[in-house]
Amino acid sequence: MSGFGEVDPRLVETTSCPTNIACIKYWGKASKKMNTPINSSVSVTLDQDDLRAVTTVATSKAFTQDRLFLNGSELSMDDSKNEHANRFKTCVAALRAKACDRIDRE
């Protein structure tokens, strides 16, 4: 796992999801906050044996900052114009909000 250093394997999760290709794409969002479309779309979801996205997340009390690696390269989290970094920050903030009710007994 590039960039993670030595991490307890219990604190690393990997998952995959199928690729979805929009054939008729919706035109805009009714709500950016809720990520809902203005109108319907038609799409095809590929079998994961053909094409998929794989995501790995690692956490540690030793980590001093959030970091994002995309296709093996680290992206700058300081660039406010970086769409990937901004989406990542939004996702991490939502995860932290949901995790605040959990207690780490260790």
mmCIF file with all atom_site columns, C-alpha atoms in Angstrom:
data_model
loop_
_atom_site.group_PDB
_atom_site.id
_atom_site.type_symbol
_atom_site.label_atom_id
_atom_site.label_alt_id
_atom_site.label_comp_id
_atom_site.label_asym_id
_atom_site.label_entity_id
_atom_site.label_seq_id
_atom_site.pdbx_PDB_ins_code
_atom_site.Cartn_x
_atom_site.Cartn_y
_atom_site.Cartn_z
_atom_site.occupancy
_atom_site.B_iso_or_equiv
_atom_site.pdbx_formal_charge
_atom_site.auth_seq_id
_atom_site.auth_comp_id
_atom_site.auth_asym_id
_atom_site.auth_atom_id
_atom_site.pdbx_PDB_model_num
ATOM 1   C CA . MET A 1 1   ? 0.000   0.000  0.000   1.00 0.00 ? 1   MET A CA 1
ATOM 2   C CA . SER A 1 2   ? 1.898   3.010  -1.246  1.00 0.00 ? 2   SER A CA 1
ATOM 3   C CA . GLY A 1 3   ? 1.956   6.022  1.046   1.00 0.00 ? 3   GLY A CA 1
ATOM 4   C CA . PHE A 1 4   ? 0.485   4.377  4.144   1.00 0.00 ? 4   PHE A CA 1
ATOM 5   C CA . GLY A 1 5   ? 3.724   3.268  5.804   1.00 0.00 ? 5   GLY A CA 1
ATOM 6   C CA . GLU A 1 6   ? 3.376   0.741  8.598   1.00 0.00 ? 6   GLU A CA 1
ATOM 7   C CA . VAL A 1 7   ? -0.316  0.462  9.508   1.00 0.00 ? 7   VAL A CA 1
ATOM 8   C CA . ASP A 1 8   ? -2.086  -2.109 11.642  1.00 0.00 ? 8   ASP A CA 1
ATOM 9   C CA . PRO A 1 9   ? -3.930  -4.274 9.056   1.00 0.00 ? 9   PRO A CA 1
ATOM 10  C CA . ARG A 1 10  ? -7.070  -4.116 11.211  1.00 0.00 ? 10  ARG A CA 1
ATOM 11  C CA . LEU A 1 11  ? -7.254  -0.411 10.357  1.00 0.00 ? 11  LEU A CA 1
ATOM 12  C CA . VAL A 1 12  ? -7.212  -0.894 6.578   1.00 0.00 ? 12  VAL A CA 1
ATOM 13  C CA . GLU A 1 13  ? -10.290 -1.623 4.469   1.00 0.00 ? 13  GLU A CA 1
ATOM 14  C CA . THR A 1 14  ? -10.492 -2.228 0.730   1.00 0.00 ? 14  THR A CA 1
ATOM 15  C CA . THR A 1 15  ? -13.650 -2.438 -1.328  1.00 0.00 ? 15  THR A CA 1
ATOM 16  C CA . SER A 1 16  ? -14.599 -2.350 -4.988  1.00 0.00 ? 16  SER A CA 1
ATOM 17  C CA . CYS A 1 17  ? -17.587 -1.146 -6.935  1.00 0.00 ? 17  CYS A CA 1
ATOM 18  C CA . PRO A 1 18  ? -18.714 -1.661 -10.516 1.00 0.00 ? 18  PRO A CA 1
ATOM 19  C CA . THR A 1 19  ? -18.262 0.988  -13.191 1.00 0.00 ? 19  THR A CA 1
ATOM 20  C CA . ASN A 1 20  ? -21.437 2.723  -14.314 1.00 0.00 ? 20  ASN A CA 1
ATOM 21  C CA . ILE A 1 21  ? -21.596 4.380  -17.739 1.00 0.00 ? 21  ILE A CA 1
ATOM 22  C CA . ALA A 1 22  ? -24.301 6.964  -18.441 1.00 0.00 ? 22  ALA A CA 1
ATOM 23  C CA . CYS A 1 23  ? -25.900 6.475  -21.866 1.00 0.00 ? 23  CYS A CA 1
ATOM 24  C CA . ILE A 1 24  ? -28.360 9.344  -21.437 1.00 0.00 ? 24  ILE A CA 1
ATOM 25  C CA . LYS A 1 25  ? -27.038 11.688 -18.786 1.00 0.00 ? 25  LYS A CA 1
ATOM 26  C CA . TYR A 1 26  ? -29.102 13.943 -16.601 1.00 0.00 ? 26  TYR A CA 1
ATOM 27  C CA . TRP A 1 27  ? -28.643 17.692 -17.041 1.00 0.00 ? 27  TRP A CA 1
ATOM 28  C CA . GLY A 1 28  ? -27.626 19.176 -13.730 1.00 0.00 ? 28  GLY A CA 1
ATOM 29  C CA . LYS A 1 29  ? -28.535 18.742 -10.113 1.00 0.00 ? 29  LYS A CA 1
ATOM 30  C CA . ALA A 1 30  ? -31.741 19.557 -8.283  1.00 0.00 ? 30  ALA A CA 1
ATOM 31  C CA . SER A 1 31  ? -29.705 19.704 -5.065  1.00 0.00 ? 31  SER A CA 1
ATOM 32  C CA . LYS A 1 32  ? -25.908 19.803 -4.909  1.00 0.00 ? 32  LYS A CA 1
ATOM 33  C CA . LYS A 1 33  ? -26.029 19.139 -1.161  1.00 0.00 ? 33  LYS A CA 1
ATOM 34  C CA . MET A 1 34  ? -28.123 15.967 -1.584  1.00 0.00 ? 34  MET A CA 1
ATOM 35  C CA . ASN A 1 35  ? -26.525 15.105 -4.972  1.00 0.00 ? 35  ASN A CA 1
ATOM 36  C CA . THR A 1 36  ? -29.914 14.598 -6.631  1.00 0.00 ? 36  THR A CA 1
ATOM 37  C CA . PRO A 1 37  ? -30.452 15.022 -10.400 1.00 0.00 ? 37  PRO A CA 1
ATOM 38  C CA . ILE A 1 38  ? -32.916 17.381 -12.079 1.00 0.00 ? 38  ILE A CA 1
ATOM 39  C CA . ASN A 1 39  ? -34.124 14.602 -14.402 1.00 0.00 ? 39  ASN A CA 1
ATOM 40  C CA . SER A 1 40  ? -33.707 10.851 -14.932 1.00 0.00 ? 40  SER A CA 1
ATOM 41  C CA . SER A 1 41  ? -30.892 9.157  -16.820 1.00 0.00 ? 41  SER A CA 1
ATOM 42  C CA . VAL A 1 42  ? -30.194 5.805  -18.490 1.00 0.00 ? 42  VAL A CA 1
ATOM 43  C CA . SER A 1 43  ? -27.012 3.963  -17.625 1.00 0.00 ? 43  SER A CA 1
ATOM 44  C CA . VAL A 1 44  ? -25.261 0.607  -17.875 1.00 0.00 ? 44  VAL A CA 1
ATOM 45  C CA . THR A 1 45  ? -23.371 -0.997 -14.996 1.00 0.00 ? 45  THR A CA 1
ATOM 46  C CA . LEU A 1 46  ? -20.449 -3.200 -16.035 1.00 0.00 ? 46  LEU A CA 1
ATOM 47  C CA . ASP A 1 47  ? -19.602 -6.503 -14.388 1.00 0.00 ? 47  ASP A CA 1
ATOM 48  C CA . GLN A 1 48  ? -16.753 -6.118 -11.876 1.00 0.00 ? 48  GLN A CA 1
ATOM 49  C CA . ASP A 1 49  ? -14.838 -8.836 -13.711 1.00 0.00 ? 49  ASP A CA 1
ATOM 50  C CA . ASP A 1 50  ? -14.632 -6.434 -16.678 1.00 0.00 ? 50  ASP A CA 1
ATOM 51  C CA . LEU A 1 51  ? -14.008 -3.048 -15.028 1.00 0.00 ? 51  LEU A CA 1
ATOM 52  C CA . ARG A 1 52  ? -14.258 -1.749 -11.481 1.00 0.00 ? 52  ARG A CA 1
ATOM 53  C CA . ALA A 1 53  ? -13.050 0.912  -9.096  1.00 0.00 ? 53  ALA A CA 1
ATOM 54  C CA . VAL A 1 54  ? -11.030 -0.224 -6.073  1.00 0.00 ? 54  VAL A CA 1
ATOM 55  C CA . THR A 1 55  ? -10.716 1.968  -2.982  1.00 0.00 ? 55  THR A CA 1
ATOM 56  C CA . THR A 1 56  ? -8.535  1.402  0.071   1.00 0.00 ? 56  THR A CA 1
ATOM 57  C CA . VAL A 1 57  ? -8.824  3.428  3.270   1.00 0.00 ? 57  VAL A CA 1
ATOM 58  C CA . ALA A 1 58  ? -6.350  3.374  6.158   1.00 0.00 ? 58  ALA A CA 1
ATOM 59  C CA . THR A 1 59  ? -6.591  5.086  9.517   1.00 0.00 ? 59  THR A CA 1
ATOM 60  C CA . SER A 1 60  ? -4.159  5.475  12.373  1.00 0.00 ? 60  SER A CA 1
ATOM 61  C CA . LYS A 1 61  ? -3.733  7.731  15.384  1.00 0.00 ? 61  LYS A CA 1
ATOM 62  C CA . ALA A 1 62  ? -0.187  8.212  14.071  1.00 0.00 ? 62  ALA A CA 1
ATOM 63  C CA . PHE A 1 63  ? -1.419  9.914  10.879  1.00 0.00 ? 63  PHE A CA 1
ATOM 64  C CA . THR A 1 64  ? -1.014  13.688 11.086  1.00 0.00 ? 64  THR A CA 1
ATOM 65  C CA . GLN A 1 65  ? -3.000  14.668 7.982   1.00 0.00 ? 65  GLN A CA 1
ATOM 66  C CA . ASP A 1 66  ? -5.508  13.416 5.426   1.00 0.00 ? 66  ASP A CA 1
ATOM 67  C CA . ARG A 1 67  ? -3.901  12.234 2.192   1.00 0.00 ? 67  ARG A CA 1
ATOM 68  C CA . LEU A 1 68  ? -5.404  11.208 -1.144  1.00 0.00 ? 68  LEU A CA 1
ATOM 69  C CA . PHE A 1 69  ? -3.736  8.901  -3.652  1.00 0.00 ? 69  PHE A CA 1
ATOM 70  C CA . LEU A 1 70  ? -5.324  8.555  -7.080  1.00 0.00 ? 70  LEU A CA 1
ATOM 71  C CA . ASN A 1 71  ? -3.944  5.958  -9.490  1.00 0.00 ? 71  ASN A CA 1
ATOM 72  C CA . GLY A 1 72  ? -0.829  5.624  -7.331  1.00 0.00 ? 72  GLY A CA 1
ATOM 73  C CA . SER A 1 73  ? 0.005   9.351  -7.158  1.00 0.00 ? 73  SER A CA 1
ATOM 74  C CA . GLU A 1 74  ? -0.587  11.616 -4.184  1.00 0.00 ? 74  GLU A CA 1
ATOM 75  C CA . LEU A 1 75  ? -2.800  14.639 -4.880  1.00 0.00 ? 75  LEU A CA 1
ATOM 76  C CA . SER A 1 76  ? -2.302  17.975 -3.141  1.00 0.00 ? 76  SER A CA 1
ATOM 77  C CA . MET A 1 77  ? -4.979  18.636 -0.546  1.00 0.00 ? 77  MET A CA 1
ATOM 78  C CA . ASP A 1 78  ? -4.106  22.351 -0.501  1.00 0.00 ? 78  ASP A CA 1
ATOM 79  C CA . ASP A 1 79  ? -5.330  23.111 -4.031  1.00 0.00 ? 79  ASP A CA 1
ATOM 80  C CA . SER A 1 80  ? -8.901  24.431 -3.627  1.00 0.00 ? 80  SER A CA 1
ATOM 81  C CA . LYS A 1 81  ? -9.428  24.075 -7.409  1.00 0.00 ? 81  LYS A CA 1
ATOM 82  C CA . ASN A 1 82  ? -8.632  20.333 -7.295  1.00 0.00 ? 82  ASN A CA 1
ATOM 83  C CA . GLU A 1 83  ? -12.036 18.681 -7.724  1.00 0.00 ? 83  GLU A CA 1
ATOM 84  C CA . HIS A 1 84  ? -10.775 15.282 -6.500  1.00 0.00 ? 84  HIS A CA 1
ATOM 85  C CA . ALA A 1 85  ? -9.323  16.805 -3.327  1.00 0.00 ? 85  ALA A CA 1
ATOM 86  C CA . ASN A 1 86  ? -12.517 18.763 -2.653  1.00 0.00 ? 86  ASN A CA 1
ATOM 87  C CA . ARG A 1 87  ? -14.693 15.668 -3.077  1.00 0.00 ? 87  ARG A CA 1
ATOM 88  C CA . PHE A 1 88  ? -12.332 13.713 -0.815  1.00 0.00 ? 88  PHE A CA 1
ATOM 89  C CA . LYS A 1 89  ? -12.492 16.403 1.887   1.00 0.00 ? 89  LYS A CA 1
ATOM 90  C CA . THR A 1 90  ? -16.309 16.414 1.719   1.00 0.00 ? 90  THR A CA 1
ATOM 91  C CA . CYS A 1 91  ? -16.427 12.624 1.998   1.00 0.00 ? 91  CYS A CA 1
ATOM 92  C CA . VAL A 1 92  ? -13.987 12.540 4.944   1.00 0.00 ? 92  VAL A CA 1
ATOM 93  C CA . ALA A 1 93  ? -15.956 15.270 6.751   1.00 0.00 ? 93  ALA A CA 1
ATOM 94  C CA . ALA A 1 94  ? -19.175 13.261 6.331   1.00 0.00 ? 94  ALA A CA 1
ATOM 95  C CA . LEU A 1 95  ? -17.483 10.087 7.581   1.00 0.00 ? 95  LEU A CA 1
ATOM 96  C CA . ARG A 1 96  ? -16.126 11.909 10.623  1.00 0.00 ? 96  ARG A CA 1
ATOM 97  C CA . ALA A 1 97  ? -19.582 13.317 11.373  1.00 0.00 ? 97  ALA A CA 1
ATOM 98  C CA . LYS A 1 98  ? -21.080 9.811  11.266  1.00 0.00 ? 98  LYS A CA 1
ATOM 99  C CA . ALA A 1 99  ? -18.212 8.294  13.268  1.00 0.00 ? 99  ALA A CA 1
ATOM 100 C CA . CYS A 1 100 ? -18.403 10.787 16.126  1.00 0.00 ? 100 CYS A CA 1
ATOM 101 C CA . ASP A 1 101 ? -20.942 8.605  17.954  1.00 0.00 ? 101 ASP A CA 1
ATOM 102 C CA . ARG A 1 102 ? -18.583 5.609  17.967  1.00 0.00 ? 102 ARG A CA 1
ATOM 103 C CA . ILE A 1 103 ? -16.200 5.004  20.855  1.00 0.00 ? 103 ILE A CA 1
ATOM 104 C CA . ASP A 1 104 ? -12.705 3.640  20.323  1.00 0.00 ? 104 ASP A CA 1
ATOM 105 C CA . ARG A 1 105 ? -12.158 1.475  23.395  1.00 0.00 ? 105 ARG A CA 1
ATOM 106 C CA . GLU A 1 106 ? -8.424  1.079  22.709  1.00 0.00 ? 106 GLU A CA 1
#
